[in-house]
XYZ file of C-alpha atoms in Angstrom:
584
model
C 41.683 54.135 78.287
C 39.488 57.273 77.753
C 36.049 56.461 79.150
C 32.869 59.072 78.208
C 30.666 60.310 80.762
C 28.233 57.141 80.837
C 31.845 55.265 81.929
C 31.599 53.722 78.589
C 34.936 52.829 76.766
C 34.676 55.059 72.762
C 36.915 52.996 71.004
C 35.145 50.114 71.555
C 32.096 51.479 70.820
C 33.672 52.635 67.557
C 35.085 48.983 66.967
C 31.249 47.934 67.394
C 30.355 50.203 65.389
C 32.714 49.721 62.119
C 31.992 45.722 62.687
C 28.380 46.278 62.115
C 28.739 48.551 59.056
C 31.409 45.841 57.299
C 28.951 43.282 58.467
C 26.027 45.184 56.163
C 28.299 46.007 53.214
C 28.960 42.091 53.470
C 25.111 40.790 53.597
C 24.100 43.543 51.287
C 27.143 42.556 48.688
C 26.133 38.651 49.248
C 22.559 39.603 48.440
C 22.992 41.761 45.000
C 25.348 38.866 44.036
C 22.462 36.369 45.153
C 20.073 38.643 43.379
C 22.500 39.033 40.210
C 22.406 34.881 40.248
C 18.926 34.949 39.946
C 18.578 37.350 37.787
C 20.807 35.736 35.234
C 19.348 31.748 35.758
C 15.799 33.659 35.055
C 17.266 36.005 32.295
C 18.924 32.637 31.052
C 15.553 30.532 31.564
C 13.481 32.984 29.388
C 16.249 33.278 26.725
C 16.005 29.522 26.799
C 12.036 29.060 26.987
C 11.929 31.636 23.811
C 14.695 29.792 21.746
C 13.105 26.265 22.538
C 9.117 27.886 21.468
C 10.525 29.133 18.092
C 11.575 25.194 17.218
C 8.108 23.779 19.396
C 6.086 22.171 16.842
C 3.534 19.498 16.042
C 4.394 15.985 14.430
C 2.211 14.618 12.546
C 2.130 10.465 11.523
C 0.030 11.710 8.578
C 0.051 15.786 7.411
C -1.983 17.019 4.607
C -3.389 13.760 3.808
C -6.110 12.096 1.453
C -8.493 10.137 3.516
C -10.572 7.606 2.544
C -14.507 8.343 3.365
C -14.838 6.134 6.492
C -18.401 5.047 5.649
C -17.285 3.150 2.808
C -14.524 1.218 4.467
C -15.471 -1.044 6.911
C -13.941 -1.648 10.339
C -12.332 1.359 9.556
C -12.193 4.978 11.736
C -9.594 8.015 11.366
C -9.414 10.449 14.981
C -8.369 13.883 14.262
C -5.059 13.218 17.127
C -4.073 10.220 15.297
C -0.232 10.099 16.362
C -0.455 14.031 16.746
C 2.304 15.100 19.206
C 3.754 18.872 20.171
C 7.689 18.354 20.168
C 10.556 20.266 20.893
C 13.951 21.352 19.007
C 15.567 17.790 19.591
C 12.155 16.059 19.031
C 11.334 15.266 22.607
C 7.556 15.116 23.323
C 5.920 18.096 25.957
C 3.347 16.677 27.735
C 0.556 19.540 26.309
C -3.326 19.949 25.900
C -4.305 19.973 22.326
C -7.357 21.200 20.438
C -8.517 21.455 17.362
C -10.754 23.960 15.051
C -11.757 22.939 11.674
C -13.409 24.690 8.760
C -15.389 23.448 7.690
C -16.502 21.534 10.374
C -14.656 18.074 10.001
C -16.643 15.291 8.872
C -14.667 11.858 7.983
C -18.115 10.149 6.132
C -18.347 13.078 3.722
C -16.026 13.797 0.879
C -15.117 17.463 0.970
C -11.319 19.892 2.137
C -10.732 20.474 5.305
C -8.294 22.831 6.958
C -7.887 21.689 11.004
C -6.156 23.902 13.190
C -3.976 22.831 16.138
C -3.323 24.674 19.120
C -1.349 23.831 22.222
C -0.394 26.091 25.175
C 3.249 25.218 26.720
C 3.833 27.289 29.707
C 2.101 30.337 28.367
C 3.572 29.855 24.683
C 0.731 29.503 21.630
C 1.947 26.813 19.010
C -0.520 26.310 16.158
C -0.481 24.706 13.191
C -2.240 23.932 10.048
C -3.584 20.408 8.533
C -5.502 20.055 5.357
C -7.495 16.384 5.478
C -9.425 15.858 1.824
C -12.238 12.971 2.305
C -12.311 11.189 -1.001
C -14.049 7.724 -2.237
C -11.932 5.041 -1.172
C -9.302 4.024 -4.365
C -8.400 0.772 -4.385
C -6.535 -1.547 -6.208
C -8.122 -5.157 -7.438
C -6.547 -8.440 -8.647
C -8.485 -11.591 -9.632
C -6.849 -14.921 -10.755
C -4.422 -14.291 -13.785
C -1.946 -17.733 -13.139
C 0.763 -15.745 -12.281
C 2.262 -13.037 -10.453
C 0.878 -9.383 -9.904
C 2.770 -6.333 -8.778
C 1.795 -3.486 -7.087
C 4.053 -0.507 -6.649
C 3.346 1.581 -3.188
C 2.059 5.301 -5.466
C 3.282 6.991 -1.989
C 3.522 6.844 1.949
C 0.757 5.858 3.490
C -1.568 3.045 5.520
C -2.731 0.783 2.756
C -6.032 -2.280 3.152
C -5.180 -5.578 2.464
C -8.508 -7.601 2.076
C -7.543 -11.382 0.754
C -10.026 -14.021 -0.815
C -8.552 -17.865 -0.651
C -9.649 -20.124 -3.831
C -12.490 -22.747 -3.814
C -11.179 -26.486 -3.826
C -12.467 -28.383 -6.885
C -15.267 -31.037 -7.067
C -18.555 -30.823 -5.721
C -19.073 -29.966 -2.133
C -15.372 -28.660 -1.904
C -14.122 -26.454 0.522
C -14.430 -22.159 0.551
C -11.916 -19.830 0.541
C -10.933 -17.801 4.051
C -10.703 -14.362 4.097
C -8.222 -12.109 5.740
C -7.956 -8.537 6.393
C -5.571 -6.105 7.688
C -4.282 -2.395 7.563
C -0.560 -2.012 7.171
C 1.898 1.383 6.954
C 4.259 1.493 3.607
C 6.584 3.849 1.978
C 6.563 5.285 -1.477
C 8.010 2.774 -4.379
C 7.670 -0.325 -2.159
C 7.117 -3.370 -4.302
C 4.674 -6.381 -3.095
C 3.275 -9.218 -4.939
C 0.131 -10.400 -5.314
C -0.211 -14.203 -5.764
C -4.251 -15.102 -6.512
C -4.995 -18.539 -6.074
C -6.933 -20.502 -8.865
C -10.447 -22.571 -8.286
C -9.240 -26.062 -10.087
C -12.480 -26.717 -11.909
C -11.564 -29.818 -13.435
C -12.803 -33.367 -11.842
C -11.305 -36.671 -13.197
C -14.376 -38.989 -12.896
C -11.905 -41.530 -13.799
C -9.110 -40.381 -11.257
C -6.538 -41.244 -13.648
C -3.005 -39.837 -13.585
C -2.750 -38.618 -17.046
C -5.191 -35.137 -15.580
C -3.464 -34.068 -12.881
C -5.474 -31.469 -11.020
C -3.223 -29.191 -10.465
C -4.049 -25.657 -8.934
C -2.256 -21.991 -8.880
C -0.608 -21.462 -5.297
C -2.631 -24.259 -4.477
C -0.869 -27.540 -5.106
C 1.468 -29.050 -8.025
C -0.195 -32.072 -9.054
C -3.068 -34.645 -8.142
C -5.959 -36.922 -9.518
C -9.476 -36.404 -8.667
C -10.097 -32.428 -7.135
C -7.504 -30.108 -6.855
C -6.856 -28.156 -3.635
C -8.047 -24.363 -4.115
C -5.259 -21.626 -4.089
C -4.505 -19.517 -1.781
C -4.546 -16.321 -1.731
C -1.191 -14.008 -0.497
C 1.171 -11.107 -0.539
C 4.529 -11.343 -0.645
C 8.213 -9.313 -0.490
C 10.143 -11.653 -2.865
C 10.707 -10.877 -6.454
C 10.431 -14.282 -7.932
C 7.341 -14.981 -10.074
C 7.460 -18.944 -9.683
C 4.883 -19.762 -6.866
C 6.108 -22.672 -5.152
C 9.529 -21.686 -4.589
C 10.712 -22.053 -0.953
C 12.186 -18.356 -0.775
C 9.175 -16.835 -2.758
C 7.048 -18.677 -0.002
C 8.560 -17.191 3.359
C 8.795 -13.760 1.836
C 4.325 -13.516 2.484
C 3.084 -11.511 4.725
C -0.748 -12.086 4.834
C -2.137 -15.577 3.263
C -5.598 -16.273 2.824
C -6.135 -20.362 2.977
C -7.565 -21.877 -0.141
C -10.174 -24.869 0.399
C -9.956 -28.655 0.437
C -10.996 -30.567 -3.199
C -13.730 -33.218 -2.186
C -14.561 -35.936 -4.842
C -16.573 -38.072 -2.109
C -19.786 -37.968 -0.405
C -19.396 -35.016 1.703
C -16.911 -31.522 2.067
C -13.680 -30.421 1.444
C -12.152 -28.961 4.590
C -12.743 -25.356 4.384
C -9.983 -22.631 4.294
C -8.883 -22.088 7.792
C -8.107 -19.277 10.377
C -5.352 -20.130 12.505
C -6.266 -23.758 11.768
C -8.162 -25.221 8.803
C -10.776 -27.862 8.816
C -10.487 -31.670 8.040
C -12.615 -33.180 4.935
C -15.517 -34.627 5.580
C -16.529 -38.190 3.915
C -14.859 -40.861 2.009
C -15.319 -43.886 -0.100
C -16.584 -47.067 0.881
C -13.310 -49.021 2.070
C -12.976 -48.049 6.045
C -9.681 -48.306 5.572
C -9.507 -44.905 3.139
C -8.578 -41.684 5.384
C -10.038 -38.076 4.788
C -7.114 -35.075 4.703
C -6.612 -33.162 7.735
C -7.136 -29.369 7.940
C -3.610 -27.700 7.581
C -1.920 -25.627 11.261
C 0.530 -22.938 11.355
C 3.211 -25.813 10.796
C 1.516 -28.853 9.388
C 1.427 -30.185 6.919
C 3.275 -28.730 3.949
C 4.469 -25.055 3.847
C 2.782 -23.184 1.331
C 1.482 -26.320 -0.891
C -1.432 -28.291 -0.588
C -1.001 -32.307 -0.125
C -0.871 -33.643 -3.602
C -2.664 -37.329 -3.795
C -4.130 -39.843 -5.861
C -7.896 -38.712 -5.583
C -8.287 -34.995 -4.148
C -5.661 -32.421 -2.917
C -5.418 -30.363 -0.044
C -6.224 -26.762 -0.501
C -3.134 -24.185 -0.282
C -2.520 -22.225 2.956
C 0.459 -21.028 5.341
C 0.680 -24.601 5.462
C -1.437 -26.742 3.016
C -4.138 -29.549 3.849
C -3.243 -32.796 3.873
C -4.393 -35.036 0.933
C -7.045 -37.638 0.694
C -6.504 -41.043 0.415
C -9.221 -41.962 -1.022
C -11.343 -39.107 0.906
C -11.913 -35.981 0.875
C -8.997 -33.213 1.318
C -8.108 -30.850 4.311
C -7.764 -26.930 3.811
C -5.058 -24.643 3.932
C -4.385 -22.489 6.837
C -4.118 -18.334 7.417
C -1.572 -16.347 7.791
C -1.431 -12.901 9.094
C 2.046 -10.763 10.524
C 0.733 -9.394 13.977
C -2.173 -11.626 14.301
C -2.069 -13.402 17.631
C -2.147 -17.253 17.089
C 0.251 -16.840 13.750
C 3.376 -18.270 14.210
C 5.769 -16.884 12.309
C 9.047 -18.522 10.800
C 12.557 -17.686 11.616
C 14.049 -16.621 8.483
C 13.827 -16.810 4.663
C 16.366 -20.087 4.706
C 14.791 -20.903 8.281
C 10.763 -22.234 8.004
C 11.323 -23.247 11.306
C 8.361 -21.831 13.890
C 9.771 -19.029 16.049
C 6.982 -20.056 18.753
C 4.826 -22.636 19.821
C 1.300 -22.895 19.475
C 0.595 -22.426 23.447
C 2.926 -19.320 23.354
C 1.615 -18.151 20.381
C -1.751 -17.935 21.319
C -0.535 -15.745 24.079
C 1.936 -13.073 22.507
C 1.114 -12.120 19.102
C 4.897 -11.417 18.628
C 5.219 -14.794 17.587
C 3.496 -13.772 14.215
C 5.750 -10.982 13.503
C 6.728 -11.655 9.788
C 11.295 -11.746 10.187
C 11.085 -8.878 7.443
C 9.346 -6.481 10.402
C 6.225 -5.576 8.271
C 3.035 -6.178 10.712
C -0.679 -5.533 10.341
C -3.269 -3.546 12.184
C -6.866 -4.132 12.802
C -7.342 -7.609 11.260
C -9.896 -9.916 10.570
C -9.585 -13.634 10.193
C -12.346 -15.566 8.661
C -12.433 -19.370 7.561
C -14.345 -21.107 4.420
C -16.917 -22.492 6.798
C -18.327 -19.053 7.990
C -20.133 -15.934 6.663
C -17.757 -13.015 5.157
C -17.879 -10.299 2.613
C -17.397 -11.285 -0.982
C -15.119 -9.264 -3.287
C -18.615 -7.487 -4.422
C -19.221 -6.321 -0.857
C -22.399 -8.983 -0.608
C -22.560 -11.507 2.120
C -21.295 -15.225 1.317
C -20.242 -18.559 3.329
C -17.075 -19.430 2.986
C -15.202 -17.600 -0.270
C -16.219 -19.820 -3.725
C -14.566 -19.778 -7.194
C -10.854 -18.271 -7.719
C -9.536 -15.812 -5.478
C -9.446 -12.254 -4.933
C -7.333 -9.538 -3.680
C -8.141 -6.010 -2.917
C -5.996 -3.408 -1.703
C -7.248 0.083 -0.385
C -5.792 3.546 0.088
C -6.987 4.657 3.415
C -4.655 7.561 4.169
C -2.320 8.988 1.828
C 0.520 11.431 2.239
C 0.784 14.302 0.278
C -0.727 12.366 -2.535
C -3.438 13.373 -5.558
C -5.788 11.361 -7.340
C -5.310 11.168 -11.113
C -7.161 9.627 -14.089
C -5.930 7.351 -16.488
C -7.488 8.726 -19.696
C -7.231 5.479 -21.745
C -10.360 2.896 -20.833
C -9.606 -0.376 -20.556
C -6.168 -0.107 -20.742
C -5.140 -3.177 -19.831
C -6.725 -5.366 -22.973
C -8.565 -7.632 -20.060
C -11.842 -7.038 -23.181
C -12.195 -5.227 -26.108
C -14.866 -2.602 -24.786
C -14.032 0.562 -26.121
C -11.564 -0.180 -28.113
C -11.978 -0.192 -32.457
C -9.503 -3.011 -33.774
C -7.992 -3.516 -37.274
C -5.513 -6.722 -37.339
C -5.332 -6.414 -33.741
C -6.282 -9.239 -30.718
C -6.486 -9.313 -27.349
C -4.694 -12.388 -26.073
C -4.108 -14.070 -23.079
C -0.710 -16.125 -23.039
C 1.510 -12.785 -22.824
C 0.773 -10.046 -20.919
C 2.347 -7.518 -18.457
C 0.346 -7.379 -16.151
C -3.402 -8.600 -15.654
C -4.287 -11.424 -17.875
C -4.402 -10.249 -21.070
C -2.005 -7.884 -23.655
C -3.061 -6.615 -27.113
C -1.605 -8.174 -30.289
C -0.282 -7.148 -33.301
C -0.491 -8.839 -36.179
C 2.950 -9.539 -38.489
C 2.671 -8.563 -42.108
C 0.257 -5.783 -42.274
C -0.929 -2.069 -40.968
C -2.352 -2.898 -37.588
C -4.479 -0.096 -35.727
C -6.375 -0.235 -32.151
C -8.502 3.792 -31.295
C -10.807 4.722 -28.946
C -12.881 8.089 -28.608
C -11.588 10.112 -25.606
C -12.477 13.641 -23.498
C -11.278 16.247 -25.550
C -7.872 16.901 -24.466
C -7.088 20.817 -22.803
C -5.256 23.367 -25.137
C -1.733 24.657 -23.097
C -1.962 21.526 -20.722
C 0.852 19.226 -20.130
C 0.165 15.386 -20.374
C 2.042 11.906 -19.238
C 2.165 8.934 -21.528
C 3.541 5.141 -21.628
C 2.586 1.930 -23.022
C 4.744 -1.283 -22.202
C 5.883 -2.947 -25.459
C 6.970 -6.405 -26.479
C 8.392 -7.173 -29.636
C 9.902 -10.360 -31.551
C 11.073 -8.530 -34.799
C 11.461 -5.340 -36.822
C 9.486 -2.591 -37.963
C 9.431 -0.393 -41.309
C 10.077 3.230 -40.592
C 6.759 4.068 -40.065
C 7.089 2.425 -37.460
C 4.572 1.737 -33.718
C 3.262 4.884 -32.291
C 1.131 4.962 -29.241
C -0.531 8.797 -29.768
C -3.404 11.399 -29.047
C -4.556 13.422 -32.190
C -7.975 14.290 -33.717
C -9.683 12.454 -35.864
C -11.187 14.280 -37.912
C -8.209 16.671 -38.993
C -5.573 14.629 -37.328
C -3.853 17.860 -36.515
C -2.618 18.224 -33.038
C -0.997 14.910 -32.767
C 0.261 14.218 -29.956
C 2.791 11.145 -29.737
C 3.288 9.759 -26.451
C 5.683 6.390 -27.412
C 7.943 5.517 -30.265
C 9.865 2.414 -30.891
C 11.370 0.982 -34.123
C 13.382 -1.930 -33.050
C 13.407 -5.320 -31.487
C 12.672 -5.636 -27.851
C 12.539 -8.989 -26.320
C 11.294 -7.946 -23.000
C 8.723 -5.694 -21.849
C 9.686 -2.634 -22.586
C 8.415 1.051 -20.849
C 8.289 4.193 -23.686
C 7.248 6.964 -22.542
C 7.185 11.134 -22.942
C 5.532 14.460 -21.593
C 4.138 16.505 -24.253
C 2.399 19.611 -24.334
C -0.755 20.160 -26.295
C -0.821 23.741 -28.270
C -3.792 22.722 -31.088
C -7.650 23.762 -30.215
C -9.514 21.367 -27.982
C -12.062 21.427 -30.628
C -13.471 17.934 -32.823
C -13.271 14.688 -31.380
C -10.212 13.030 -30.394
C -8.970 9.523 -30.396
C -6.268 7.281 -28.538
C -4.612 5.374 -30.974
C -1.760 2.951 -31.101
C -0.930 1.130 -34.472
C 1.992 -0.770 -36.185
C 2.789 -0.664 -39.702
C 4.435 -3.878 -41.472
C 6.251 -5.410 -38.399
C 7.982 -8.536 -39.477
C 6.995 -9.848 -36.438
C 4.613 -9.998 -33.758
C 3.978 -7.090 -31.087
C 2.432 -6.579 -28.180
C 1.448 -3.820 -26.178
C -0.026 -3.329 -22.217
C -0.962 -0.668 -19.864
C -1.574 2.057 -21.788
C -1.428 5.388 -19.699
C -2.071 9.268 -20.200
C -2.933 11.534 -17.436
C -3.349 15.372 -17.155
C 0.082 16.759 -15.249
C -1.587 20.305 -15.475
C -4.925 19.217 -14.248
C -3.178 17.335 -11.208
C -0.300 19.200 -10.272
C -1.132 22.552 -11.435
C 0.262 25.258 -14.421
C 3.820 25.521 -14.494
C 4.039 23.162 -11.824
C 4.563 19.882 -14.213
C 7.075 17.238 -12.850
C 9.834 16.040 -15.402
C 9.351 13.299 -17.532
C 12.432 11.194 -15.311
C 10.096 12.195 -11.868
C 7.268 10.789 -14.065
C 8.914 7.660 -14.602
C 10.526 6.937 -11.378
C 7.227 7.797 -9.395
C 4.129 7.527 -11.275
C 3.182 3.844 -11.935
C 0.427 2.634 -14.227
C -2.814 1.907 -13.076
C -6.691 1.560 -14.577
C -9.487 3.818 -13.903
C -8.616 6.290 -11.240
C -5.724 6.019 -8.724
C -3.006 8.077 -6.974
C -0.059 9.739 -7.585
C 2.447 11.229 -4.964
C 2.645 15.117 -5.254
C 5.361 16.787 -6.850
């Protein structure tokens, strides 16, 4: 071993040495490949943060929307966040600040556009996002007592008002109607039915059995009073009232009143629970009706007796024997204290009274529709009447209202044709034409054409818009044939009657209601004045005609921007007056 002059030994010195350096080139190897790591999970991080922020959006329960003005809707309130989330790529929600700007300045009591701007910062990344709200007068939809079934057709997606009126028993001192309220969600082209229950006016002073008191979704038959209706919205198609699967297909019920033919009341309509009669003849041995629950006495008919009925409900009243009647109960899906049945072949109660009162699941309705912010009144208390005055307990027949609140992607439309539904003859000019009441499709009444001769019904209108596009239809009804001039349901002006514009043809038998309908542009002058007209020439039978409709496509949806006349069809559905149509 060769030692230095310090007596140390080189080589191992060297050894030392070379350990060291391979010791370095190891560390600094392990920490450019640590660094390299890093480098790529951040590289990879930011690739991923920038691919995720172009698919970061907002999701709105409602987008560009029409809102009802929420000072003429009661109980009612829209908040700019309503449901308003920031979500990512696979719809997953990032817990985010959001804010909004609006311009103008967002106002839900005044009818105006808005255009609201969202913003949310996510880890340094801007999303925004426009939303156009338009504040309109609340549209709504009304039904009063026809005797039969009413339909309305869901114009497009969107949280709808259900306000319900039950019917006033008959005989003096009978039992009010309840009233119910509540806001529900629905999708475009879903059908309900609207059932309004009738007021039985008639008393028997006699009682006897050959004038049965009878009453529309109230009860079948009886003597004295009849039970009021009640008033309710169902899913099922079938028109007759008191059939079993009709009945478990509602999903709001307003109770209808008790019929009192005795010193003292009807039971009143009820909540949850309806109230007894009050008062009865002179033999203590004669009983007063009870006051219907949410599963006595009868589902969905009033007690049917000898001298006064009970009033129709959820469940109906019980009869009187010999007394006064009991009222029907309420009904509402998502009310707490509504018990719900189990299926529509089950009327069994899913819940009992003591758990229902307790978990308002036991209301939910089997088909899964449900109700928000609800009211509950019964016959015996003060409510709002179908006028928007103040009243005790609901009297006469019954009502139902139903109000657009917030409306996607929809636009409000006019029907151009007044009165369009023949309920009176105000506006109209008729030649060999009625109104009547025994055939109609919808609403109570239908117009009638006379068999034999020319026939002609015309009313003055808003001078029509050269270049614009317009809708028509008219439902039609015939028993027999026409010559070949034919039924035409048109636009043209009167005093040239250039320009026609025909809307709906038809030249042969149709034993059921019938929808005719076309698009047609309008190329003459919007000068003179213009009539609607629809007329029949030598039918050899009797027609009838309903809902007559033309709106503006231009006006609504814009030039060149007209849907089809199949879209039309499928999509727009008829109304009176002014109500909504989905966009196109």
């Amino acid at each position: 071993m060769k030692l230095n002059e310090k007596g140390f030994a080189i080589s191992s010195m060297l050894y030392s040495i070379l350990l060291l350096f391979l010791m370095l080139i190891v560390g600094v190897l392990a920490i450019l490949g640590n660094r390299k790591v890093i480098l790529d999970k951040i590289k990879n991080e930011i690739v991923t943060d920038l691919t995720q922020n172009k698919t970061y959006s907002f999701s709105f329960a409602h987008k560009d929307i029409l809102l009802a003005n929420t000072s003429m809707v009661s109980n009612f309130s829209f908040d700019l966040l309503d449901d308003v989330k920031v979500v990512d790529q696979n719809g997953n929600i990032i817990k985010t600040e959001i804010t909004t700007t609006s311009n103008p300045t967002f106002d839900a009591t005044k009818n105006g556009t808005y255009v609201i701007t969202y913003s949310a910062n996510y880890q340094g990344n801007i999303i925004e996002e426009e939303r156009t709200i338009e504040v309109i007068d609340p549209i709504t939809y009304e039904y009063t007592y026809t005797g039969k079934k009413q339909q309305f057709t869901v114009p497009t997606n969107g949280l709808y008002q259900m306000e319900l009126w039950g019917a006033e028993g008959g005989g003096t001192n009978a039992g009010k109607g309840a009233y119910v309220k509540g806001n529900i969600g629905l999708n475009i082209n879903t059908q309900l039915h609207i059932f309004v229950g009738e007021h039985p006016t008639h008393v028997d002073s006699e009682c006897s059995a050959t004038s049965p008191n009878s009453s529309f979704n109230g009860t079948i038959n009886g003597g004295c009073a009849g039970g009021g209706g009640a008033t309710d919205i169902r899913l099922d198609i079938t028109s007759t009232w008191n059939d079993t699967t009709s009945l478990t297909s509602r999903i709001i019920v307003a109770g209808g009143g008790g019929g009192a033919y005795y010193t003292g009341s009807g039971g009143a309509g009820g909540e949850i629970n309806a109230l007894d009669g009050v008062g009865n003849g002179t033999n203590p041995g004669f009983t007063v009706g009870k006051g219907a629950t949410q599963s006595l006495y009868t589902f969905g008919i009033g007690g049917s007796g000898s001298t006064t009925n009970g009033g129709g409900g959820y469940y109906g009243g019980q009869k009187g024997y010999e007394g006064n009647a009991g009222g029907g109960s309420s009904y509402i899906s998502g009310y707490r204290g509504s018990i719900a049945i189990r299926s529509n072949t089950d009327i069994t109660p899913i819940c009992e009274s003591v758990e229902a009162s307790a978990n308002e699941k036991c209301s939910y309705h089997y088909s899964g529709y449900k109700f928000t912010n609800m009211q509950m009144i019964g016959g015996d208390k003060e409510m709002v009447s179908p006028t928007g005055e103040s009243e005790t307990g609901h009297s006469g027949d019954g009502y139902a209202r139903i109000t657009a609140l917030i409306i996607d992607n929809g636009k409000v439309a006019t029907n151009l044709v007044k009165n369009s539904g023949f309920e009176e003859t105000t506006g109209w000019t008729l030649s060999n034409a009625n109104i009547v009441s025994d055939i109609s499709k919808s609403g109570n009444s239908s117009l009638q054409f006379q068999s034999g001769v020319t026939s002609m019904i015309s009313q003055n209108t808003s001078s029509p818009i050269a270049s614009h596009v317009y809708y028509g239809s008219v439902e039609f009804l015939s028993t027999g044939t026409f010559s070949a001039s034919d039924d035409r349901f048109e636009m043209y002006q009167s005093d040239t009657e250039n320009g026609t514009v025909v809307f709906a043809r038809k030249s042969n038998q149709t034993a059921e209601w019938m929808k005719l309908s076309s698009i047609q542009g309008l190329q003459s002058p919007n000068s003179g004045t213009w009539k609607i007209r629809n007329f029949l020439v030598d039918a050899t039978e009797t027609a009838y005609v309903d809902n007559l409709f033309i709106i503006d496509l231009t006006e609504i949806y814009g030039a060149g921007n007209e849907p089809t006349k199949q879209w039309c069809d499928a999509n727009i559905h008829y109304f009176d007056g002014v109500g909504i149509v989905p966009s196109y």
